[in-house]
Amino acid sequence: MSGNESRFERQTITKDGQLLLRKAETDQVETAWDRHQAQAPQCGYCEMGLSCRICSMGPCRIDPFGEGPRKGVCGADADIIVARNLGRMIAAGAASHSDHGRDLVEVLAKVAEGRAPGYAVRDAEKLKRLAAEYGISTEGKTENRIAGELAHAMQEDYGTRKERLQLLNRAPQKRREIWDRLGITPRGIDRETSEMMHRTHMGVDNDWQSLLLHGMRNALSDGWGGSLIASEVSDILFGTPKPVASRVNLGVLKEDHVNILVHGHNPIVSEAILEACQSPGLLSLAHEKGAKGINLAGLCCTGNELLMRKGIPMAGNHLMTELALVTGAVEMVIVDYQCIMPALGEVAKCYHTRMISTSDKARFPGMEHREFHPESASETARGLVEEAVENYGRRYGNGVYLPVKPVELLAGFCVESVLEALGGSPGPLIDAIKAGKIRGAAGVVGCNNPKIRHDHGHVTLTRRLIENDILVLGTGCAAVANAKAGLEMVEASRLAGPGLREVCGALGIPPVLHFGSCVDNVRILVLAAGLANALGTDISDLPVAGAAPEWYSEKAVAIGTYFVASGVTTVLGPTPPVTGSLNVVKLLTEGLRDAVGATFAVEPDPEKAAVFIRRHIEGRREALGLPFVKV
Ligand code: BF8
Ligand code: SF4
């Protein structure tokens, strides 16, 4: 960065972000960046993971340097406190993904019973494949019966009656043996989270290593359990993604249309809203009100869900959610849960935007609550879209501010669509990796965080990786960042190294593949497992890596942990709150190599993170006896 950049340029690399930050200042709208600044200096004990408020003998803190306390009131030392705090972060992340998955399974069960009229099985093939994986015979059974039995079997994965989760069978044999040996094979999705909360209660598990091992088991219950179920059942109910062209950034909003944004994570709500937006009656109402149509766009991961399956445009990622309202062009924002800043209702008050919450478990100040239930989702959705249309005429006097043009992208990549692009088998991908045309692959995933220049971490790291012939698979807000930067267009392969450029050109794919929402990180894992199985090896032997350059959320901690526990070395941008315990830091960054064949690394500078990943991938290639390729 040069010294001449404006404050807004230092906050975000995106043009729409910079311009809307300026407007937010004019409109006196407070944003996450302002509130982050107001928090300075943030608590050093908490940053290091050294504060504990688990029980009411506390709160306690450990002084890592001076004469202050070395133990909490109960006697917990820095190692225990740091490990307990990290364990609870993993538990919260795993719970969030897995509860989202549960909601989908419940809709699937209701579809089977004919009690969810707005929903249906859209991918019957996938339903049958999943049923087979769960040992459910499909012969002579109706789709609904299979759906009911599959939903029931998946619900059992949530409970505690089993010794291991069903879909762990997708992982390579060697990997499953590692998990068994370490005693971290997840048994039940809810069980592992519940056990983490138990272990971290005062006076239960006070061995920091055993806490961290359970942290991996808890995270695996998310990655090979709750998140995987969420992705797969979303495909069954709404269709498995296929490559689809769309557009991204705040320029997808349209001045002459009714603009509705969906925000959150679960496609149960956003798919119903999409259907309502396409209803002829509501479209003619929009015309009557003087609008040219109804424009639905997404924010964050529910936006990714609609983008992946239906090509619905994406307005922005996490740090753009407040700024989307500042355009003054949004008639309604409909939210479900996760990553929805409680500040949004307050921002909306400055404009005409109506804010609607829909989930019984997610309420927000300044939002109207309209609860969605599978039995009546279509009516609720139509009612809301009608109200959004009515709101079109109420835009504030000084009009709307949409200063950027949208960027094109190709989304819709998943295991199935990648295999299809490869002609039905992973063979051509494996050949390209063996020949060194593609050196390896990296999952660049995760959030935005006002501690990091918005989108800079994602885009810089991704550019460097593709320049070095490393294929990038993106999810969540990272995928949106790269799309805004133009890296998810087929034409972006000109930015890639010669080998990756050639492969992308031959397959007609971008060098950065949009792999969906955050629960879809499991698609990357399943693809990696498929490659390892095809090579007769383990995931940790593959030339692959993970990165979360701008992570903020507990879900990201769970994802990072199940990536590492599954054998994928992962680089984090922001430092997690673990530096108060050198033992924990050493285990996460070194010790895990012997245990699971992968580690965490922390590198806030994306240029250096790219070098780390390149070295890691080259090391894995060398170990596999693959040629070193000079770019
Ligand atoms: O699940 S990447 S900010 S929106 S947590 Fe949230 Fe992070 Fe975005 Fe999606 Ni994922
Ligand atoms: Fe303090 Fe121990 Fe209670 Fe934590 S659990 S607040 S360290 S007494």
XYZ file of C-alpha atoms and ligand atoms in Angstrom:
649
model
C 0.000 0.000 0.000
C 1.296 3.488 -0.753
C 0.908 6.271 1.769
C -1.457 8.215 -0.488
C -4.401 5.922 -0.200
C -7.589 7.205 1.329
C -8.953 5.703 4.508
C -11.512 3.857 2.408
C -8.835 2.378 0.179
C -7.037 1.135 3.256
C -10.254 -0.469 4.486
C -11.184 -2.361 1.313
C -9.721 -3.136 -2.094
C -13.170 -3.137 -3.707
C -14.401 -0.133 -5.666
C -18.009 -0.600 -4.536
C -16.832 -0.892 -0.942
C -14.746 2.288 -1.115
C -17.499 4.350 -2.721
C -20.190 3.095 -0.391
C -17.977 3.653 2.665
C -17.714 7.268 1.557
C -21.482 7.480 1.231
C -21.936 5.814 4.619
C -19.807 8.562 6.123
C -21.917 11.246 4.406
C -25.121 9.526 5.554
C -23.649 9.184 9.083
C -24.059 5.440 9.021
C -21.796 3.565 11.400
C -20.137 0.427 9.984
C -18.215 -2.558 11.329
C -14.972 -0.706 10.560
C -16.033 2.221 12.804
C -17.048 -0.112 15.602
C -13.809 -2.060 15.244
C -11.882 1.164 15.665
C -13.973 2.106 18.694
C -12.974 -1.188 20.346
C -9.261 -0.359 20.205
C -7.242 -1.477 22.027
C -8.883 -4.895 22.071
C -8.316 -6.951 25.216
C -4.846 -8.522 25.158
C -5.818 -11.357 27.493
C -8.714 -12.315 25.227
C -6.551 -11.999 22.111
C -4.199 -14.569 23.599
C -7.019 -16.818 24.809
C -5.999 -16.190 28.422
C -9.279 -14.957 29.876
C -11.868 -17.336 31.241
C -15.465 -16.710 32.257
C -16.643 -20.275 32.259
C -17.733 -20.159 35.892
C -18.713 -17.596 38.456
C -15.652 -18.012 40.670
C -14.167 -15.994 37.776
C -13.860 -14.221 35.451
C -10.155 -15.026 35.530
C -7.161 -14.082 33.463
C -3.621 -15.328 33.247
C -0.769 -12.871 33.124
C 1.603 -14.216 30.491
C 4.477 -11.832 31.259
C 4.484 -10.088 34.606
C 3.774 -10.604 38.270
C 0.084 -11.238 37.776
C -1.851 -14.474 38.288
C -0.585 -17.652 36.616
C -3.728 -19.621 37.447
C -7.474 -19.061 37.543
C -9.412 -19.381 40.812
C -10.004 -23.093 40.076
C -6.305 -23.619 39.355
C -6.578 -23.786 35.558
C -3.331 -22.685 33.935
C -2.734 -21.006 30.578
C -2.705 -24.313 28.648
C -6.043 -25.429 30.065
C -7.722 -22.066 29.620
C -6.517 -21.634 26.024
C -7.476 -25.207 25.073
C -10.911 -24.886 26.696
C -11.595 -21.607 24.907
C -10.535 -23.058 21.569
C -12.643 -26.151 22.202
C -15.704 -24.010 22.803
C -15.071 -22.093 19.581
C -14.982 -25.364 17.665
C -18.143 -26.539 19.396
C -20.006 -23.346 18.474
C -18.877 -23.565 14.857
C -19.750 -27.247 14.542
C -23.126 -26.614 16.179
C -23.931 -23.807 13.731
C -23.247 -25.836 10.596
C -24.795 -28.973 11.985
C -27.979 -27.315 13.214
C -28.334 -25.762 9.759
C -27.999 -29.312 8.365
C -30.632 -30.555 10.804
C -33.122 -27.953 9.565
C -32.665 -29.285 6.030
C -33.114 -32.895 7.151
C -36.348 -31.889 8.879
C -37.613 -30.343 5.650
C -36.654 -33.533 3.798
C -38.644 -35.540 6.350
C -41.633 -33.231 5.895
C -41.382 -33.488 2.096
C -41.564 -37.264 2.542
C -44.725 -36.890 4.612
C -46.296 -34.448 2.154
C -46.185 -31.683 4.781
C -43.876 -29.250 2.975
C -45.831 -28.283 -0.140
C -43.345 -25.654 -1.329
C -40.460 -28.138 -1.422
C -39.729 -31.341 -3.343
C -36.986 -33.801 -4.163
C -35.170 -32.104 -7.057
C -32.272 -34.519 -7.428
C -33.697 -38.028 -7.201
C -30.416 -39.576 -8.336
C -28.565 -38.023 -5.454
C -31.313 -39.080 -3.058
C -30.792 -42.674 -4.164
C -27.001 -42.427 -3.972
C -27.188 -41.100 -0.440
C -29.751 -43.770 0.511
C -27.330 -46.436 -0.741
C -24.526 -44.930 1.352
C -26.755 -45.211 4.393
C -27.580 -48.838 3.533
C -31.202 -48.069 2.642
C -32.607 -50.231 -0.149
C -34.452 -48.225 -2.769
C -36.002 -50.995 -4.759
C -39.730 -50.714 -5.283
C -39.911 -47.690 -2.981
C -41.394 -44.325 -3.864
C -39.142 -41.277 -3.817
C -40.975 -39.988 -0.784
C -40.477 -43.195 1.129
C -36.762 -43.169 0.363
C -36.607 -39.498 1.405
C -38.331 -40.350 4.695
C -36.000 -43.246 5.441
C -32.916 -41.223 4.530
C -34.034 -38.312 6.721
C -34.544 -40.761 9.585
C -31.093 -42.320 9.103
C -29.473 -38.893 8.993
C -31.289 -37.879 12.157
C -29.693 -40.914 13.780
C -26.285 -39.498 12.827
C -27.175 -36.517 14.998
C -28.039 -38.703 17.965
C -25.735 -40.772 20.112
C -26.723 -44.310 19.262
C -23.911 -45.010 16.822
C -20.215 -45.751 17.024
C -19.310 -43.726 13.937
C -20.969 -41.379 11.476
C -22.138 -42.947 8.246
C -20.449 -40.637 5.742
C -16.992 -41.159 7.266
C -16.887 -44.065 4.815
C -16.074 -41.518 2.124
C -12.704 -40.798 3.738
C -9.702 -42.897 2.695
C -9.105 -46.064 4.697
C -5.752 -44.765 5.982
C -7.372 -41.608 7.273
C -10.078 -43.539 9.115
C -7.384 -45.675 10.729
C -5.624 -42.522 11.969
C -8.854 -41.286 13.518
C -9.472 -44.649 15.182
C -5.906 -44.779 16.477
C -6.190 -41.299 17.988
C -9.652 -42.044 19.353
C -11.207 -39.129 17.461
C -13.674 -40.937 15.210
C -16.850 -38.888 15.608
C -19.780 -40.892 16.942
C -22.712 -38.516 16.813
C -22.991 -34.993 15.466
C -24.709 -33.557 18.512
C -22.800 -35.833 20.853
C -19.377 -34.397 20.083
C -20.521 -30.806 20.571
C -22.365 -31.715 23.717
C -19.323 -33.575 25.016
C -17.111 -30.571 24.264
C -19.386 -28.364 26.381
C -19.217 -30.984 29.121
C -15.448 -31.399 28.973
C -14.912 -27.663 29.180
C -17.120 -27.186 32.231
C -15.064 -26.393 35.331
C -13.493 -29.516 36.733
C -13.864 -31.951 33.835
C -11.165 -32.297 31.150
C -8.072 -30.507 32.410
C -5.568 -32.026 30.019
C -4.974 -29.553 27.218
C -3.947 -32.298 24.785
C -7.003 -34.393 25.394
C -9.145 -31.263 24.993
C -7.552 -30.543 21.615
C -7.975 -34.130 20.474
C -11.650 -33.893 21.280
C -11.663 -30.571 19.425
C -10.645 -32.487 16.312
C -13.315 -35.103 16.882
C -15.887 -32.354 17.347
C -14.756 -30.624 14.145
C -14.820 -33.925 12.228
C -18.427 -34.396 13.341
C -19.088 -31.166 11.453
C -16.963 -31.800 8.346
C -17.967 -35.411 7.771
C -21.323 -35.017 9.512
C -23.420 -31.876 9.914
C -21.943 -29.780 7.103
C -21.799 -32.725 4.729
C -25.429 -33.536 5.445
C -26.315 -29.845 4.926
C -24.660 -29.801 1.492
C -26.020 -33.133 0.345
C -29.591 -32.558 1.496
C -29.541 -29.060 -0.068
C -28.648 -30.762 -3.357
C -31.433 -33.307 -2.956
C -34.011 -30.583 -2.231
C -32.834 -27.816 -4.556
C -30.634 -29.518 -7.169
C -26.929 -30.325 -7.447
C -24.976 -27.324 -8.789
C -23.852 -27.154 -12.398
C -21.644 -24.466 -13.930
C -23.735 -21.327 -14.202
C -22.901 -17.783 -15.300
C -23.861 -14.856 -13.113
C -22.745 -11.455 -11.849
C -21.349 -10.081 -8.625
C -20.886 -6.861 -6.576
C -23.305 -4.084 -5.593
C -23.783 -3.288 -9.281
C -26.155 -6.268 -9.458
C -28.792 -4.091 -7.759
C -31.023 -2.320 -10.283
C -32.346 1.203 -9.957
C -35.548 0.484 -11.891
C -36.368 -2.851 -10.193
C -37.679 -3.883 -6.830
C -34.499 -5.084 -5.101
C -34.721 -7.875 -2.553
C -31.668 -9.279 -0.778
C -31.478 -12.625 0.985
C -28.822 -12.930 3.672
C -27.743 -15.783 5.917
C -27.087 -19.424 5.173
C -29.958 -21.813 4.742
C -31.479 -22.224 1.264
C -34.809 -23.228 2.812
C -35.808 -19.558 3.060
C -33.960 -18.107 0.062
C -35.250 -20.750 -2.389
C -38.834 -19.992 -1.320
C -38.212 -16.264 -1.809
C -36.763 -16.937 -5.274
C -39.869 -18.830 -6.283
C -42.096 -15.995 -5.056
C -40.018 -13.424 -6.979
C -40.784 -15.336 -10.173
C -44.544 -15.449 -9.593
C -46.414 -13.775 -12.486
C -48.894 -12.101 -10.120
C -46.173 -10.397 -8.131
C -44.281 -9.430 -11.268
C -47.359 -7.649 -12.627
C -47.842 -5.955 -9.265
C -44.251 -4.727 -9.550
C -45.044 -3.342 -13.016
C -48.131 -1.596 -11.636
C -45.909 0.077 -9.062
C -43.659 1.385 -11.832
C -40.814 -1.108 -11.452
C -39.439 -3.050 -14.419
C -39.302 -6.255 -12.421
C -38.226 -7.919 -9.186
C -34.489 -8.307 -8.743
C -33.368 -10.880 -6.201
C -29.723 -10.908 -5.151
C -27.768 -12.637 -2.432
C -25.442 -11.751 0.408
C -23.052 -14.162 2.119
C -23.703 -17.879 2.041
C -27.417 -18.129 1.335
C -26.527 -15.923 -1.635
C -23.886 -18.498 -2.568
C -26.505 -21.255 -2.343
C -28.779 -19.452 -4.824
C -25.867 -18.451 -7.032
C -24.580 -22.025 -7.252
C -27.873 -23.618 -8.141
C -29.881 -20.894 -9.850
C -27.334 -18.322 -11.033
C -28.895 -15.619 -8.841
C -26.474 -12.649 -8.704
C -24.416 -11.980 -5.593
C -24.405 -8.494 -4.088
C -21.495 -8.964 -1.699
C -19.731 -10.743 1.109
C -19.691 -10.259 4.876
C -18.288 -6.731 5.142
C -20.510 -5.519 2.282
C -23.757 -6.366 4.067
C -24.143 -2.985 5.754
C -22.938 -1.143 2.664
C -25.557 -2.859 0.502
C -28.199 -0.938 2.476
C -26.310 2.335 2.011
C -27.093 2.149 -1.734
C -30.649 3.186 -0.784
C -31.809 0.750 -3.478
C -32.898 -2.190 -1.350
C -36.612 -2.628 -0.708
C -36.229 -5.589 1.633
C -33.573 -7.785 3.238
C -34.743 -11.227 4.319
C -32.400 -13.021 6.700
C -32.221 -16.464 8.261
C -29.186 -17.066 10.480
C -25.414 -16.780 10.991
C -23.110 -13.878 10.123
C -25.981 -11.382 10.139
C -24.683 -8.355 12.005
C -27.103 -7.135 14.675
C -26.216 -3.648 13.400
C -28.189 -4.119 10.182
C -31.556 -3.062 11.590
C -30.037 0.229 12.710
C -28.454 0.879 9.298
C -31.767 0.155 7.570
C -33.451 2.907 9.609
C -31.533 5.483 7.555
C -33.210 4.250 4.375
C -36.575 2.825 3.347
C -35.341 -0.788 3.568
C -37.543 -3.297 5.389
C -35.602 -5.860 7.422
C -37.183 -9.277 7.995
C -36.003 -12.127 10.212
C -37.420 -15.584 9.505
C -35.978 -18.149 11.902
C -37.330 -18.869 15.367
C -33.731 -19.127 16.537
C -32.401 -15.874 15.072
C -33.893 -12.509 16.092
C -32.392 -9.091 15.512
C -32.982 -5.549 16.769
C -34.774 -3.377 14.248
C -36.116 -6.310 12.227
C -39.692 -7.496 11.766
C -40.080 -11.204 12.494
C -41.949 -13.385 9.973
C -41.301 -16.953 10.855
C -40.819 -19.493 8.086
C -42.241 -23.000 8.453
C -41.926 -25.683 5.773
C -45.710 -26.172 5.829
C -46.400 -22.584 4.757
C -43.123 -21.296 3.297
C -44.588 -20.418 -0.114
C -47.328 -18.210 1.346
C -44.944 -16.515 3.755
C -42.512 -15.871 0.897
C -45.215 -14.477 -1.404
C -46.485 -12.200 1.354
C -42.999 -10.832 1.951
C -42.242 -10.263 -1.724
C -45.569 -8.436 -2.076
C -44.594 -6.150 0.796
C -41.220 -5.539 -0.811
C -42.957 -4.541 -4.038
C -45.210 -2.146 -2.104
C -42.072 -0.625 -0.607
C -40.613 0.258 -4.028
C -42.342 3.634 -4.136
C -40.988 4.621 -0.735
C -37.340 5.090 -1.637
C -35.903 8.225 -0.067
C -35.778 11.455 -1.997
C -32.107 11.622 -2.933
C -32.445 8.413 -4.894
C -30.190 5.443 -5.084
C -26.430 5.176 -5.387
C -25.213 2.305 -7.541
C -21.831 3.485 -8.778
C -20.291 0.273 -10.128
C -20.882 -2.195 -12.941
C -21.197 -5.849 -11.978
C -18.456 -8.381 -12.711
C -19.168 -11.638 -14.555
C -18.400 -15.034 -13.034
C -18.911 -18.724 -13.588
C -20.107 -20.507 -10.443
C -21.665 -23.896 -9.724
C -18.643 -26.128 -9.195
C -18.916 -29.195 -6.982
C -17.601 -32.756 -7.021
C -20.222 -33.844 -9.555
C -19.807 -30.887 -11.923
C -16.000 -31.042 -11.771
C -16.071 -34.753 -12.606
C -18.440 -34.011 -15.459
C -16.103 -31.303 -16.793
C -13.309 -33.901 -16.608
C -15.310 -36.369 -18.678
C -16.595 -38.515 -15.825
C -13.447 -39.482 -13.904
C -10.749 -37.718 -11.880
C -8.150 -39.250 -14.239
C -7.443 -36.109 -16.322
C -7.042 -34.011 -13.155
C -4.677 -36.566 -11.651
C -2.714 -36.670 -14.922
C -2.461 -32.864 -14.985
C -1.195 -32.899 -11.384
C 1.267 -35.707 -12.098
C 2.600 -33.903 -15.160
C 2.952 -30.723 -13.101
C 0.612 -28.689 -15.295
C -1.361 -28.216 -12.134
C 1.077 -28.281 -9.229
C -1.645 -28.783 -6.683
C -4.835 -27.275 -5.332
C -5.698 -24.932 -2.499
C -9.020 -24.244 -0.818
C -9.155 -20.490 -0.180
C -12.121 -20.071 2.107
C -13.706 -18.098 4.899
C -14.830 -14.695 5.936
C -14.013 -11.006 5.945
C -12.700 -9.379 9.096
C -12.223 -5.625 9.621
C -8.775 -6.426 11.033
C -7.695 -7.258 7.476
C -8.055 -4.971 4.459
C -11.328 -6.214 3.000
C -10.810 -8.853 0.258
C -7.070 -8.096 0.071
C -6.066 -11.332 1.786
C -8.248 -13.532 -0.422
C -7.459 -11.893 -3.732
C -3.704 -11.460 -3.229
C -3.213 -15.025 -2.053
C -5.378 -16.412 -4.846
C -3.581 -14.444 -7.563
C -0.208 -15.695 -6.394
C -1.406 -19.279 -6.236
C -2.881 -19.391 -9.728
C 0.206 -17.642 -11.119
C 2.077 -20.618 -9.747
C -0.192 -23.186 -11.382
C -2.082 -23.981 -8.194
C -5.791 -24.461 -8.824
C -7.912 -22.559 -6.292
C -11.229 -23.798 -4.972
C -13.134 -21.118 -3.084
C -16.152 -21.052 -0.808
C -18.009 -18.573 1.372
C -16.950 -14.945 1.426
C -13.539 -15.804 -0.066
C -15.236 -17.101 -3.209
C -17.247 -13.886 -3.445
C -14.084 -11.782 -3.013
C -12.361 -13.605 -5.861
C -15.435 -13.339 -8.047
C -15.552 -9.557 -7.518
C -11.887 -9.393 -8.507
C -12.728 -11.114 -11.803
C -10.835 -14.314 -10.970
C -13.824 -16.610 -11.488
C -14.295 -15.813 -15.166
C -13.014 -18.244 -17.774
C -10.908 -15.347 -19.139
C -9.055 -15.131 -15.806
C -6.940 -18.091 -16.871
C -4.709 -15.536 -18.619
C -3.593 -14.612 -15.072
C -2.652 -18.220 -14.343
C 0.677 -19.914 -14.891
C 1.158 -21.677 -18.250
C 0.180 -25.163 -17.071
C -2.994 -24.150 -15.251
C -3.854 -21.816 -18.146
C -3.626 -24.717 -20.573
C -5.793 -27.030 -18.451
C -8.414 -24.311 -17.830
C -8.464 -23.473 -21.524
C -8.988 -27.116 -22.481
C -11.800 -27.589 -19.953
C -13.366 -24.142 -20.340
C -13.155 -23.435 -16.605
C -11.766 -20.516 -14.580
C -8.560 -20.984 -12.551
C -10.570 -20.230 -9.403
C -13.570 -22.482 -8.942
C -16.525 -21.253 -6.892
C -17.344 -24.261 -4.736
C -20.269 -22.703 -2.876
C -21.139 -21.713 0.653
C -19.249 -22.497 3.853
C -20.992 -25.811 4.470
C -19.784 -26.663 0.951
C -16.203 -26.777 2.193
C -17.015 -30.438 2.603
C -17.211 -30.686 -1.180
C -13.508 -29.802 -1.268
C -12.877 -32.489 1.336
C -14.859 -35.108 -0.579
C -13.006 -34.220 -3.786
C -9.686 -34.539 -1.955
C -10.809 -37.898 -0.530
C -11.776 -39.024 -4.049
C -8.333 -38.064 -5.395
C -6.587 -39.818 -2.503
C -8.700 -42.924 -3.028
C -7.961 -42.905 -6.766
C -4.231 -42.697 -5.985
C -4.446 -45.299 -3.219
C -3.065 -42.815 -0.698
C -4.221 -40.508 2.094
C -5.438 -36.903 1.903
C -2.344 -35.726 3.800
C -0.113 -37.041 0.981
C -1.796 -34.897 -1.674
C -0.315 -31.614 -2.949
C -3.170 -29.618 -1.456
C -3.574 -26.925 1.195
C -6.248 -24.785 2.831
C -6.274 -21.083 3.663
C -8.620 -18.775 5.548
C -6.943 -15.389 4.946
C -9.638 -13.186 6.550
C -11.500 -15.548 8.877
C -13.572 -14.220 11.759
C -16.150 -16.793 12.806
C -16.294 -19.814 15.105
C -17.524 -21.763 12.085
C -14.220 -21.001 10.388
C -12.389 -22.470 13.400
C -14.399 -25.677 13.068
C -13.708 -25.784 9.313
C -9.968 -25.170 9.740
C -9.833 -27.899 12.376
C -11.647 -30.506 10.294
C -9.463 -29.624 7.303
C -6.329 -30.218 9.365
C -7.734 -33.320 11.086
C -8.540 -34.659 7.618
C -4.945 -34.121 6.497
C -5.072 -30.683 4.818
C -2.459 -28.218 6.101
C -4.213 -24.872 6.574
C -2.938 -21.292 6.787
C -4.885 -18.744 8.804
C -4.705 -14.978 8.263
C -5.870 -13.547 11.601
C -4.164 -15.226 14.581
C -6.560 -17.375 16.605
C -6.732 -16.685 20.356
C -4.216 -19.363 21.338
C -0.922 -17.524 21.696
C -1.209 -17.523 25.500
C -0.164 -21.173 25.511
C 3.083 -22.108 23.817
C 2.153 -25.764 24.267
C -1.088 -25.312 22.341
C 0.639 -23.238 19.644
C 3.355 -25.865 19.230
C 0.863 -28.685 18.991
C -1.291 -26.884 16.397
C 1.618 -25.736 14.244
C 4.012 -28.686 14.639
C 2.808 -31.538 16.817
C -0.234 -32.329 14.702
C 2.073 -33.281 11.800
C 2.911 -36.563 13.513
C -0.656 -37.139 14.631
C -2.708 -36.304 11.518
C -0.101 -35.464 8.857
C -1.103 -31.793 8.648
C -0.787 -28.624 10.715
C -2.060 -25.096 11.099
C 0.079 -22.111 10.162
C -0.616 -18.437 10.801
C 0.442 -15.867 8.220
C -1.410 -12.542 7.983
C 0.606 -11.458 4.926
C -1.014 -13.138 1.893
C 2.202 -12.879 -0.141
C 4.035 -14.906 2.497
C 1.062 -17.259 2.867
C 1.334 -17.975 -0.873
C 5.018 -18.847 -0.498
C 4.176 -21.126 2.443
C 1.513 -22.939 0.417
C 3.792 -23.274 -2.624
C 6.534 -24.784 -0.483
C 4.083 -27.119 1.196
C 2.689 -28.282 -2.150
C 6.151 -28.715 -3.619
C 7.118 -30.782 -0.558
C 4.114 -33.047 -1.050
C 4.899 -33.419 -4.754
C 8.453 -34.373 -3.966
C 7.322 -36.970 -1.437
C 5.036 -38.472 -4.077
C 7.938 -38.532 -6.553
C 6.281 -35.986 -8.837
C 8.421 -33.617 -10.903
C 9.341 -30.166 -9.659
C 8.025 -27.625 -12.123
C 9.571 -24.231 -12.618
C 7.081 -21.510 -13.498
O -20.525 -19.335 6.447
S -17.401 -17.084 5.081
S -18.439 -14.480 7.073
S -21.018 -15.766 5.495
S -18.667 -17.725 8.315
Fe -19.937 -15.955 7.476
Fe -17.446 -16.386 7.158
Fe -18.850 -15.375 5.235
Fe -20.962 -17.929 5.366
Ni -18.710 -18.709 6.305
Fe -11.754 -18.922 36.618
Fe -11.545 -21.589 36.522
Fe -13.968 -20.432 36.623
Fe -12.462 -20.227 34.414
S -13.336 -22.095 35.251
S -13.647 -18.594 35.391
S -10.391 -20.148 35.270
S -12.384 -20.344 38.182
